[in-house]
XYZ file of C-alpha atoms in Angstrom:
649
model
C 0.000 0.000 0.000
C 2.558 2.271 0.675
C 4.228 1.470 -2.749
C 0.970 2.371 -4.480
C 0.737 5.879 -2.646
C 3.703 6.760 -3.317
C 4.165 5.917 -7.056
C 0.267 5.615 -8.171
C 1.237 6.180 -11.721
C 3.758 2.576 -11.593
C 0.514 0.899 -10.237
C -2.361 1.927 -12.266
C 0.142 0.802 -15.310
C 0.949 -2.129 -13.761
C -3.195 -3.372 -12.761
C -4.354 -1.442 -16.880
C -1.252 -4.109 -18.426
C -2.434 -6.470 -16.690
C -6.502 -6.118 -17.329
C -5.127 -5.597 -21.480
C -3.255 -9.189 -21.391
C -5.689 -10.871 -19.678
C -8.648 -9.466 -22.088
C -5.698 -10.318 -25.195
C -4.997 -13.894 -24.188
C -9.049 -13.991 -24.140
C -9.503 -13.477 -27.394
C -10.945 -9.885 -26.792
C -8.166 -8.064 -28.818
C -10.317 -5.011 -29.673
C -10.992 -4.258 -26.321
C -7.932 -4.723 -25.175
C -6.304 -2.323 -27.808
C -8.575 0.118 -26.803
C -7.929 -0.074 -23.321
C -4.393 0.103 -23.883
C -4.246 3.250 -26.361
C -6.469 5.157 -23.956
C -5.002 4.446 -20.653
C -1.693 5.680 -22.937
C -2.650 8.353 -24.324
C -4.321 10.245 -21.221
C -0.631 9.461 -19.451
C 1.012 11.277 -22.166
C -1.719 14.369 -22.198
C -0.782 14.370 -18.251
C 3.015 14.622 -19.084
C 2.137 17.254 -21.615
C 0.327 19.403 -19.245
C 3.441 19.381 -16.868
C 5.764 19.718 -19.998
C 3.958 23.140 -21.433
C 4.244 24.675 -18.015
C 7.912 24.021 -17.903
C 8.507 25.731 -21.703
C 6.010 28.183 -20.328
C 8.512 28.889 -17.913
C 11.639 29.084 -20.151
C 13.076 24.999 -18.576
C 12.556 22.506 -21.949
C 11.169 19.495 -20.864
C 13.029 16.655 -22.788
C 9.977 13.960 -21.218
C 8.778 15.639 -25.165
C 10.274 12.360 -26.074
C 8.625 10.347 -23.767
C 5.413 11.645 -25.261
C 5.807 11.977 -28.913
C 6.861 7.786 -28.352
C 3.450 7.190 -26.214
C 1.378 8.611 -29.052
C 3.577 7.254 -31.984
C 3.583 3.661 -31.148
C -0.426 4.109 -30.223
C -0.636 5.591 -33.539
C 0.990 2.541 -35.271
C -0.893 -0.142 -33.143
C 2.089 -0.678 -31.019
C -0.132 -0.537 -28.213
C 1.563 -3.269 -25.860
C 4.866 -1.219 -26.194
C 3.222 1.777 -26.042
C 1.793 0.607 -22.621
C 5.737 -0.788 -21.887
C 6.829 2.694 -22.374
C 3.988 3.573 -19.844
C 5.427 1.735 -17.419
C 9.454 2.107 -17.866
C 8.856 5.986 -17.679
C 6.646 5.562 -14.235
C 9.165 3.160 -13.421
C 11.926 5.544 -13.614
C 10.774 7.934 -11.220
C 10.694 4.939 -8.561
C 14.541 4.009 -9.828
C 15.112 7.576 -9.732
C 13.771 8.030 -6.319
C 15.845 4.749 -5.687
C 19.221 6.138 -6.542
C 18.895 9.767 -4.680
C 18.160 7.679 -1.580
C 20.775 5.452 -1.978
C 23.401 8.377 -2.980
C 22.100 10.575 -0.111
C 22.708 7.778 2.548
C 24.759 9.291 4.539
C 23.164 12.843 4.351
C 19.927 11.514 5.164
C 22.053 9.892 7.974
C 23.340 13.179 8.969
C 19.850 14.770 8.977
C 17.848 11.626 10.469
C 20.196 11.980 13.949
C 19.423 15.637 14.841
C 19.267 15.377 18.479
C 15.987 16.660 20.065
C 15.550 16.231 23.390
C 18.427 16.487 26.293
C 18.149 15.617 29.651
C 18.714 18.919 31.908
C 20.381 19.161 35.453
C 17.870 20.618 37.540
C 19.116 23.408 39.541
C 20.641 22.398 42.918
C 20.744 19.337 41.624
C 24.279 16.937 43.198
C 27.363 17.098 41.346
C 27.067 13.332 41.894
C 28.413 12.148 38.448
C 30.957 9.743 39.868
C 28.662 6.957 39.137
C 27.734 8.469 36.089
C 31.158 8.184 34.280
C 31.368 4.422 35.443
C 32.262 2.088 32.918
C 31.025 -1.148 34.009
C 27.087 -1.713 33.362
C 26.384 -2.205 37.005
C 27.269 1.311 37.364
C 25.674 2.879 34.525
C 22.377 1.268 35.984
C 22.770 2.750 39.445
C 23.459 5.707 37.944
C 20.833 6.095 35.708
C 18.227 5.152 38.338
C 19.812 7.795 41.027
C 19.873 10.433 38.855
C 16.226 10.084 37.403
C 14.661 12.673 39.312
C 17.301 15.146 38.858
C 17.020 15.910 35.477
C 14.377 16.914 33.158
C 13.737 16.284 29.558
C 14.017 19.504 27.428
C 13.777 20.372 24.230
C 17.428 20.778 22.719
C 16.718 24.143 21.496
C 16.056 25.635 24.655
C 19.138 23.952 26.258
C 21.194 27.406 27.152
C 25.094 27.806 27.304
C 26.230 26.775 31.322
C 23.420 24.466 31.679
C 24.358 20.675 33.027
C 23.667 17.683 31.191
C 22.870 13.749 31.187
C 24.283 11.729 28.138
C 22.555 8.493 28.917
C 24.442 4.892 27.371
C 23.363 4.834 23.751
C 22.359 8.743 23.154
C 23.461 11.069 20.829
C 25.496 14.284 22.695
C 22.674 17.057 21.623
C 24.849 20.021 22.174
C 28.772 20.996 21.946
C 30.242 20.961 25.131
C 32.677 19.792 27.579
C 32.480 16.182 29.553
C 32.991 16.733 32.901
C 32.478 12.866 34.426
C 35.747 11.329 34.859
C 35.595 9.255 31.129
C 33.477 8.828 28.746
C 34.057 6.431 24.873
C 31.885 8.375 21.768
C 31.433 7.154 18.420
C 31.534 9.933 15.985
C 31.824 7.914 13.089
C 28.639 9.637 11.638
C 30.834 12.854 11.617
C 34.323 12.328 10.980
C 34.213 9.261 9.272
C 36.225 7.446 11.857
C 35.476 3.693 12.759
C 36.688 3.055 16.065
C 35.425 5.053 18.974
C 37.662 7.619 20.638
C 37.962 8.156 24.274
C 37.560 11.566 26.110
C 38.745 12.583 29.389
C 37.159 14.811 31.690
C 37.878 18.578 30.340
C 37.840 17.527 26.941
C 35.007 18.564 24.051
C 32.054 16.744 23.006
C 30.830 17.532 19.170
C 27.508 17.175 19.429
C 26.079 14.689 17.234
C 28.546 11.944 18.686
C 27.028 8.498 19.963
C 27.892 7.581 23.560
C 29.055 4.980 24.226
C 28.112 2.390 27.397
C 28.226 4.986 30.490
C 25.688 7.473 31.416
C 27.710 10.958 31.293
C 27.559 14.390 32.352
C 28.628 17.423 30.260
C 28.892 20.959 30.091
C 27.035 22.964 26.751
C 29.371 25.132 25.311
C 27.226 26.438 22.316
C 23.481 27.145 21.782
C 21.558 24.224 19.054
C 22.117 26.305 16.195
C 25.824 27.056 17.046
C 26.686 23.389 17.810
C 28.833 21.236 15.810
C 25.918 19.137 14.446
C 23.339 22.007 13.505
C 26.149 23.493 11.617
C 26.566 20.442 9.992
C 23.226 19.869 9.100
C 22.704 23.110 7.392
C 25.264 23.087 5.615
C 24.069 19.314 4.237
C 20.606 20.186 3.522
C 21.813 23.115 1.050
C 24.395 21.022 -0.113
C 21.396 18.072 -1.519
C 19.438 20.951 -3.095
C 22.354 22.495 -4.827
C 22.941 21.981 -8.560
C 26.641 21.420 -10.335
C 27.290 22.761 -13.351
C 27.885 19.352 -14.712
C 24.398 18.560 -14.247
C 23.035 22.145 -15.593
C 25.365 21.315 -18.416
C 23.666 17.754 -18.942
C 20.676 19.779 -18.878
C 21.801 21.598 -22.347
C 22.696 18.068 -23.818
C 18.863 17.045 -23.795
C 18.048 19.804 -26.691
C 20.389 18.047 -29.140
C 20.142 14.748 -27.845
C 16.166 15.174 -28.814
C 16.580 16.497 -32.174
C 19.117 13.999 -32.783
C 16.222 10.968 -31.800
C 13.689 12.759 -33.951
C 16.436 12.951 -37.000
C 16.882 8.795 -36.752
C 13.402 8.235 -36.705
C 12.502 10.659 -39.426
C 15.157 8.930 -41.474
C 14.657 5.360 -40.300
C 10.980 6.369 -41.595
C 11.590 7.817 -44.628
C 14.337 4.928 -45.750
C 11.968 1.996 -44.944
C 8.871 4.474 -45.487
C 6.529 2.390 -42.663
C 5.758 4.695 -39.736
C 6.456 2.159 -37.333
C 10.120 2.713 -37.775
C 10.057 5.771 -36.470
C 8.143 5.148 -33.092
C 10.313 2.339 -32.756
C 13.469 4.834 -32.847
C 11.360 7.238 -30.358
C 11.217 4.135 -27.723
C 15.054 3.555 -27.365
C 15.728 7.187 -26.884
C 16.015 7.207 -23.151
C 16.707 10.264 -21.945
C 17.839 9.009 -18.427
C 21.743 9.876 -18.626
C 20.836 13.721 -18.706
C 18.196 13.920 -16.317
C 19.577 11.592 -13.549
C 23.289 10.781 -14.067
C 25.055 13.109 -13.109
C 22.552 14.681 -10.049
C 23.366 10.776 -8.636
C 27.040 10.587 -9.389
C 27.520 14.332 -7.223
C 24.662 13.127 -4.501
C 26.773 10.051 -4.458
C 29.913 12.179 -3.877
C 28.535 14.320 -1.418
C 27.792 11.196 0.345
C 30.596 9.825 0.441
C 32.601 13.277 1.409
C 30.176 13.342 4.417
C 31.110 9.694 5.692
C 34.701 10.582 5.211
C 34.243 14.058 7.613
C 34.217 16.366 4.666
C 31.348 18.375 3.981
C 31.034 20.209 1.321
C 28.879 22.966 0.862
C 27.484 22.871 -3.107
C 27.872 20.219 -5.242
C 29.665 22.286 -7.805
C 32.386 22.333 -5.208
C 33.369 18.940 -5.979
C 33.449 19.557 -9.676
C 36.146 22.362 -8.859
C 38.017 20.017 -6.435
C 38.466 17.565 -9.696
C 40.157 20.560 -11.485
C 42.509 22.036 -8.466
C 45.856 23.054 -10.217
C 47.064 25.100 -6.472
C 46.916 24.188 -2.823
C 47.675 27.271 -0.585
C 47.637 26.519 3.123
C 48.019 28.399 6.414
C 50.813 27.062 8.504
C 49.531 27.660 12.141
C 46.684 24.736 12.630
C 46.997 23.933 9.651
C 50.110 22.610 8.363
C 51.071 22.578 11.907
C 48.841 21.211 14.674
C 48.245 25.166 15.932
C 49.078 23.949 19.483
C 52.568 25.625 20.229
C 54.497 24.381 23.770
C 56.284 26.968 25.692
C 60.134 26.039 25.451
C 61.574 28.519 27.678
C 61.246 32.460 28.792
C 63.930 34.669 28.071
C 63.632 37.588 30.331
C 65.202 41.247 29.384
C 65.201 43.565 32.998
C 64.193 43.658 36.536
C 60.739 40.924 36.108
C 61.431 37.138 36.223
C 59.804 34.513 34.222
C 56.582 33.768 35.533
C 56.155 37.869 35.682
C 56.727 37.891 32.139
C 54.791 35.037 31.409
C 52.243 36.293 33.443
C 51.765 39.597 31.860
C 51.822 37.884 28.545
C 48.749 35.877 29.405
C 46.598 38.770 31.403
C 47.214 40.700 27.798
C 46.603 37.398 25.426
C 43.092 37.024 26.704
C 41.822 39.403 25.021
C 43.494 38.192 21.514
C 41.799 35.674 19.255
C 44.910 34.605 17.688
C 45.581 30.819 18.054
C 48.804 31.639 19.535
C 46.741 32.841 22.843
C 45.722 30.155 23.673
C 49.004 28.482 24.239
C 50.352 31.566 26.150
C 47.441 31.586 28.374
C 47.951 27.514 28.826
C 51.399 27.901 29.709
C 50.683 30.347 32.184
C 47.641 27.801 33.806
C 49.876 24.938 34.091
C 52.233 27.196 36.219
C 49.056 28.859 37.977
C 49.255 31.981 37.265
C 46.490 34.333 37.625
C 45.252 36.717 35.154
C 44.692 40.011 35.882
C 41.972 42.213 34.391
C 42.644 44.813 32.196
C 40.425 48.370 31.577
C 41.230 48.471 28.296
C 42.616 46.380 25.179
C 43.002 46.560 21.525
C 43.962 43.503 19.381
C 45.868 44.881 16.260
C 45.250 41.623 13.842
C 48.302 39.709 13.154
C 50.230 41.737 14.816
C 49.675 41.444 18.505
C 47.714 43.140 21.656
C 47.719 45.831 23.665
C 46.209 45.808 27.186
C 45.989 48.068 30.079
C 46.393 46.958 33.851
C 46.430 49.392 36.672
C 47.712 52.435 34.703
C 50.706 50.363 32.879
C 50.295 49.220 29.101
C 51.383 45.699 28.213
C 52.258 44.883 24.474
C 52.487 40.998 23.310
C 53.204 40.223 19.752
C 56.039 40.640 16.961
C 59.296 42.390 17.436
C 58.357 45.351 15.480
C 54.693 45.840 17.012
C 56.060 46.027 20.154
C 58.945 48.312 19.209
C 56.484 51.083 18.139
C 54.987 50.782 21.990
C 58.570 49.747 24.165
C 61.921 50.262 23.742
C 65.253 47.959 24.071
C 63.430 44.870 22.148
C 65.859 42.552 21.205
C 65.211 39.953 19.104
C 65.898 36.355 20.778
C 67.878 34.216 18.852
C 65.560 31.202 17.576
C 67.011 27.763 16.489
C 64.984 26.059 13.475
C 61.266 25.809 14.006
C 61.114 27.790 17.025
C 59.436 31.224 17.303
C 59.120 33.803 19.516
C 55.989 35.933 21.420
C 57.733 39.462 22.500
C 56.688 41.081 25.555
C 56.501 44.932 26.262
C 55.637 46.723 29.767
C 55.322 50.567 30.908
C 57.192 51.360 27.625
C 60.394 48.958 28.190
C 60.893 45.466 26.820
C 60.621 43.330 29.140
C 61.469 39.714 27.784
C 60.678 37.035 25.069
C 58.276 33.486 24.899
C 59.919 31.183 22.794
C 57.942 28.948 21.905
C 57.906 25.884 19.480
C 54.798 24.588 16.919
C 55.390 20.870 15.492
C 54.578 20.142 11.875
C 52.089 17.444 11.777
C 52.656 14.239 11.344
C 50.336 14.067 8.106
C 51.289 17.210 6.202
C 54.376 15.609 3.820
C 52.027 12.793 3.263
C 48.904 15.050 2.242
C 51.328 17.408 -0.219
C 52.368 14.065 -1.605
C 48.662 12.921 -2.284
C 47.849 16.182 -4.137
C 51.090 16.243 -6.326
C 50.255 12.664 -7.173
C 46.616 14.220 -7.826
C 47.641 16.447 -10.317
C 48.156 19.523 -7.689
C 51.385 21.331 -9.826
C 51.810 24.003 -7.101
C 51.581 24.150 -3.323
C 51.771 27.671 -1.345
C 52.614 28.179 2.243
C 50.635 31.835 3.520
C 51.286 32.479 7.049
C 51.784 36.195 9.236
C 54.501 34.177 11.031
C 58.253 35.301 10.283
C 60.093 33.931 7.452
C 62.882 32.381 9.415
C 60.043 30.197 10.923
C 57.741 29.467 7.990
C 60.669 28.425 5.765
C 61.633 26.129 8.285
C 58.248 24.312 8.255
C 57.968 24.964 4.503
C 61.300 23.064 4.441
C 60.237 20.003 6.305
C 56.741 19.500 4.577
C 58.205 20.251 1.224
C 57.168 23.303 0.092
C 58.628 25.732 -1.978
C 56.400 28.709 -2.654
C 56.622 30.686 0.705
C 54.907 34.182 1.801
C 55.410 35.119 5.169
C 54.334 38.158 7.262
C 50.890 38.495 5.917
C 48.058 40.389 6.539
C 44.742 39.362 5.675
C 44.517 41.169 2.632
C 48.135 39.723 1.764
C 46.824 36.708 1.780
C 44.126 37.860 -0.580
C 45.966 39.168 -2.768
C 48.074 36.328 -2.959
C 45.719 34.063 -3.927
C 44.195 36.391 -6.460
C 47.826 36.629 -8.108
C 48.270 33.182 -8.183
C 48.290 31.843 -12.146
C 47.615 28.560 -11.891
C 43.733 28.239 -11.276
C 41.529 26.925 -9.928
C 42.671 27.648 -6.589
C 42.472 26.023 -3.159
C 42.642 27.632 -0.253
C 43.333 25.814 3.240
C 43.020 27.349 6.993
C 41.275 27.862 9.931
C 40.782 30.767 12.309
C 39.000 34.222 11.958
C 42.211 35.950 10.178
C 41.475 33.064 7.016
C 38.117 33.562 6.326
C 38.599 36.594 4.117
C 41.256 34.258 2.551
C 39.030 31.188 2.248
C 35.810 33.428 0.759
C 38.426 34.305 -2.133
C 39.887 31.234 -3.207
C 38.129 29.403 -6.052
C 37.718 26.759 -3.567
C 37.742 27.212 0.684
C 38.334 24.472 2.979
C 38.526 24.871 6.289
C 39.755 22.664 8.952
C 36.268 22.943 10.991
C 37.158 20.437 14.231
C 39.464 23.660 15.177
C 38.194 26.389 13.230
C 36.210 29.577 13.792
C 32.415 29.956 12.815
C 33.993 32.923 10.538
C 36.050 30.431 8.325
C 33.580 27.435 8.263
C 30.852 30.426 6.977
C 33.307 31.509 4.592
C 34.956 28.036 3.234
C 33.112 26.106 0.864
C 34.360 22.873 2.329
C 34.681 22.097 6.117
C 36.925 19.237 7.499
C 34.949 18.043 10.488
C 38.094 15.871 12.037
C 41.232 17.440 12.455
C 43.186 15.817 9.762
C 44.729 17.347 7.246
C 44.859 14.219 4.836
C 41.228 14.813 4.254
C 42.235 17.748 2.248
C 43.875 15.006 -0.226
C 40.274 13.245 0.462
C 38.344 15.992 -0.796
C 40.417 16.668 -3.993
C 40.017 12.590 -4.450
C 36.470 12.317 -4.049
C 36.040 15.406 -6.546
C 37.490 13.597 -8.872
C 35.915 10.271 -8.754
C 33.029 11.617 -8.775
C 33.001 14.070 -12.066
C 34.559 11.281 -13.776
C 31.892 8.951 -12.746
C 29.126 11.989 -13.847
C 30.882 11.916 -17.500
C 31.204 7.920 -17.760
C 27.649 7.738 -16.973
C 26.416 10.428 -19.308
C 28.523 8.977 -21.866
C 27.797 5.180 -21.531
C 24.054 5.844 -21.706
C 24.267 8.234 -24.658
C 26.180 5.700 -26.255
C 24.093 3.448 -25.589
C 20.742 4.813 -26.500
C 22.617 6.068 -29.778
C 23.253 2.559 -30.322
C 19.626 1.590 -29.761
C 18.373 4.323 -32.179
C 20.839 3.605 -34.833
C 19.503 -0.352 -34.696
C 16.091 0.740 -34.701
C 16.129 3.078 -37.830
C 17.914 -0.231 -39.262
C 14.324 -2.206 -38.225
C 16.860 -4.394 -35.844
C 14.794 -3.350 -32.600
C 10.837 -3.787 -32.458
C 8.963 -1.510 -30.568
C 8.476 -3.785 -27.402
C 11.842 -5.052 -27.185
C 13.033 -1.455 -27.494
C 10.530 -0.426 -24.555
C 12.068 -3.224 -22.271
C 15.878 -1.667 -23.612
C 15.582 1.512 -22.923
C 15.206 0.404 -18.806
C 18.192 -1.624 -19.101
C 19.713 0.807 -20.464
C 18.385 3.024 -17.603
C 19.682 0.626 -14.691
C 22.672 0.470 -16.311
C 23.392 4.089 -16.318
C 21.972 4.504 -12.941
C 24.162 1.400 -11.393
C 27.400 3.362 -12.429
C 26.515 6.326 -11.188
C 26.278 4.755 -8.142
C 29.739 4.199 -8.244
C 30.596 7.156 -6.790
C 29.646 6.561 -3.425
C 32.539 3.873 -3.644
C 36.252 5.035 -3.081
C 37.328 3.897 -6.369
C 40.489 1.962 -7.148
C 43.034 4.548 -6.134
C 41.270 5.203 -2.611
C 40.277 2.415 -1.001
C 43.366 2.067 1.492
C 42.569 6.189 2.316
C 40.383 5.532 5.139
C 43.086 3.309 6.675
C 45.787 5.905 6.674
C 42.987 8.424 7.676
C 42.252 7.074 10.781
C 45.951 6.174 11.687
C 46.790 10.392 11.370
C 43.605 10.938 13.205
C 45.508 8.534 15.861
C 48.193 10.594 15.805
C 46.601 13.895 15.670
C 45.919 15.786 18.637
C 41.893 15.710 19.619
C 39.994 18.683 19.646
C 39.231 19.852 22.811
């Protein structure tokens, strides 16, 4: 039944062919034939209805071919095929239907898990969530029982920032936030593509949209619904399904030729063998299936697989410019590095020691958004250190901050930004891959952070993937000093290097750059002008602001840069699938037409062709949800650098 509402058209064919064989094997052949042409014939003045709207409307409806066959082979007395053709058309739309679903698993996935309901803390509720993070299922139990009356089921959206909640065993985590029972295993296969579950510790982030694992937990929300991890994610997949490549608008043109070409064979298949029925049989085989659903499955299909990978991309003309990338320009800090810099030692220049320095450093870097803050203000935690407040503070982008405390202006940042504010700044000498955070106070320098940031583990091997991808030029653009950036340049292989940026350096760099198209990589707030620019933005999203996942047109959910190499793959695969399946099934249904103006193909066994020829088209498609030969061992080697990696959080 729920077949027959759904596709009424495949069963009213299906019960009229029926009816027509049994009345024909009856001996009622008049009847039948009638039944037949009229049951046909009102389908087709249904299809024309919906096809004059669409010319009225400027679209041309290439289902013209559909109909002109319907009435030609009733015309001719075909009626059996024409009722055939009946039914492979309605069946299409079910095979159709059947493919989208099937390429937009894992986006309906996606969209199918939005978290609705959380289970709230109720004020004044126990901090009793040492049960909770118990790992044995004697514990969860307890837990889960004790804890019943001190929470209350919510709707997600109203869940505020602050609030307290209960992950039970089993649940998706509804909200970003932070885990605060003692340990807690999450499978966030559904967004990052990785298999195995990870553990986190208490402290560390949750991403909504995770699966807990088999302890109740309690956690922290860190970010409103429609600023969590998830909800991002979700929008972003729901305009990527209705968005059109220009593959498939370019398909689109193909059906205006590919229709005069059908009426051509049959008008010559006609006039050569001057019977009529040649011509309806040439009007049967012409399927136009490989324009109108080819290449919307192959990019569905590559979308799809993208999202089960932890790469969403935004349109699905995206991946069409990821097949064509000729340049890969990357940001070094968090993104050819892990962005995570460790405080190697404080060199200190007048009356203040270390942890004064250092303490100064990180009252003044908590006010800066720069990813180098954080790792100042961490180094300054682990030695507990207290942060002052300041009245006033300006963060000069790129270059550095300046705060005020009790009367006396600090400066942190680059040598020469806080030369224009303090005097006596010496620059520290820096061995290879080590850099430096300058420190200014009441107008005197007072002493240097040297600090170092590691090159991760899976840059050389991503730069490798893309040369081997067809990538002729990689860029390193960073604000960092040269010294530094050449160094990491030199280990990941790079030889194009532009340091000391500012935003609009970075711009204009990418607008300069001749071989096109273009493909940005970053994360942070300073890359999002950067990222909106480049033919094609990808931003590393486990780590990166709001400001660059709005502006990117890709977003890297785990934080891996191999997925970069990923996204370029999938693009690929999946426009070559798109023109193998356009092709095959043009071919194809040339091949049909050709045999039919020859009188090789009756009408009926044309009819039952043209679906085969369908399937087939459909079925390799389909193949783009599939790594393909060259990627199946990616996954693998994903995971192990996601291993590696440094979590989120």
């Amino acid at each position: 039944m729920k077949f027959v509402l759904r596709y009424p058209l495949v069963a009213g064919t299906l019960v009229v062919l029926l009816a027509v064989l049994v009345l024909l094997f009856s001996g009622q052949e008049g009847i039948a034939r009638a039944a037949a042409s009229v049951y046909a014939l009102a389908v087709a003045a249904y299809l024309a209805v919906g096809m004059a709207r669409r010319l009225a409307g400027g679209q041309f409806g290439i289902d013209i071919l559909a109909v002109t066959a319907i009435v030609s082979t009733v015309l001719v007395g075909e009626y059996i095929a024409s009722m055939i053709v009946v039914l492979m058309l309605a069946g299409g739309t079910a095979l159709e239907d059947y493919a989208a679903s099937r390429a937009k698993g894992e986006l309906t996935a996606l969209l199918e898990r939005v978290p609705q309901t959380a289970h709230r803390e109720r004020n004044g509720s126990p901090a009793a969530g040492t049960n909770t993070a118990g790992t044995n299922t004697a514990g969860t139990h307890t837990a889960g029982t004790s804890t019943e009356s001190q929470h209350e089921d919510v709707a997600a959206a109203d869940v505020e920032i602050g609030d307290v909640l209960l992950v039970r065993p089993g649940e998706v985590v509804p909200l970003d936030g932070v885990l605060l029972s003692e340990s807690g295993s999450f499978d966030e296969s559904s967004l990052t593509g990785e298999s195995l579950p990870v553990e986190r510790s208490a402290g560390d982030g949750l991403m909504s949209g995770s699966l807990n694992g088999e302890a109740a937990v309690r956690m922290r929300v860190t970010a409103r619904m429609e600023d969590s991890q998830y909800s991002r994610i979700v929008a972003l997949v729901q305009e990527a399904a209705d968005s059109k490549a220009p593959m498939v608008r370019l398909a689109d043109r193909y059906a205006v030729p590919f229709t005069a070409l059908a009426y051509v064979l049959g008008a010559v298949g006609w006039i050569i063998s001057g019977s009529p029925e040649r011509f309806a049989e040439v009007l049967v085989v012409a399927t136009p299936c490989p324009l109108l659903i080819a290449a919307p499955v192959a990019f569905l299909g590559g979308m799809s697989r993208a999202a089960h990978s932890g790469v969403i991309v935004k349109y699905a003309g995206v991946l069409e410019q990821l097949s064509r990338i000729k340049t890969a320009a990357f940001d070094k800090t968090g993104t050819l590095t892990y962005g995570r810099p460790s405080l190697l030692r404080i060199r200190t220049a007048g009356p203040l020691a270390e942890d004064e320095v250092l303490q100064l450093a990180a009252s003044a870097e908590q006010y800066s958004s720069h990813v180098l803050a954080a790792s100042v203000m961490e180094a300054a935690r682990n030695r507990a250190l207290p942060f002052a407040a300041a009245t006033e503070a300006t963060e000069f982008a790129t270059h550095g901050v300046r705060a005020r405390f009790d009367g006396q202006d600090v400066v942190v940042g680059k040598p020469a930004f806080v030369a224009e504010w303090a005097s006596g700044v010496v620059e520290a000498g820096l061995a290879s891959g080590e850099l430096a955070i300058y420190v200014g106070a009441g107008g005197k320098f007072v002493g240097a952070l040297v600090m170092s940031d590691p090159i991760r583990k899976e840059t050389r091997r991503t730069l490798a993937d893309l040369k081997a991808l067809g990538v002729r030029r990689t860029v390193m653009l960073t604000g960092d000093a040269l010294a530094t950036a050449r160094h990491i340049a030199d280990e990941a292989g790079l030889t194009d290097v532009r340091a000391e940026c500012l935003p609009r350096d970075k711009v204009e760099a990418i607008r300069s750059l001749p071989d096109r198209p273009v493909m940005m990589v970053g994360d942070g707030v300073n890359d999002a002008p950067v990222l909106a620019v480049a033919d094609v933005g990808i931003a590393m999203g486990a780590r990166g602001s709001t400001a660059a996942g709005e502006s990117a047109d890709v977003v890297i959910i785990l934080d891996d840069l191999s997925k970069v190499g990923t996204a370029v793959r999938i693009g690929q695969r999946t426009v070559q699938v798109a023109l193998q399946s356009i092709w095959i099934g043009i071919g194809l249904s040339v091949a049909l037409m050709l045999a039919a103006a020859a009188g090789y193909v009756p009408a009926i066994a044309g009819a039952l062709s043209q679906e085969l020829v369908d399937l087939a088209t459909i079925l390799n498609a389909l193949r783009s949800l599939g790594p393909g030969r060259h990627g199946a061992a990616s996954p693998v080697r994903s995971r192990e650098s996601a291993r590696q990696a440094p979590l989120p959080g």
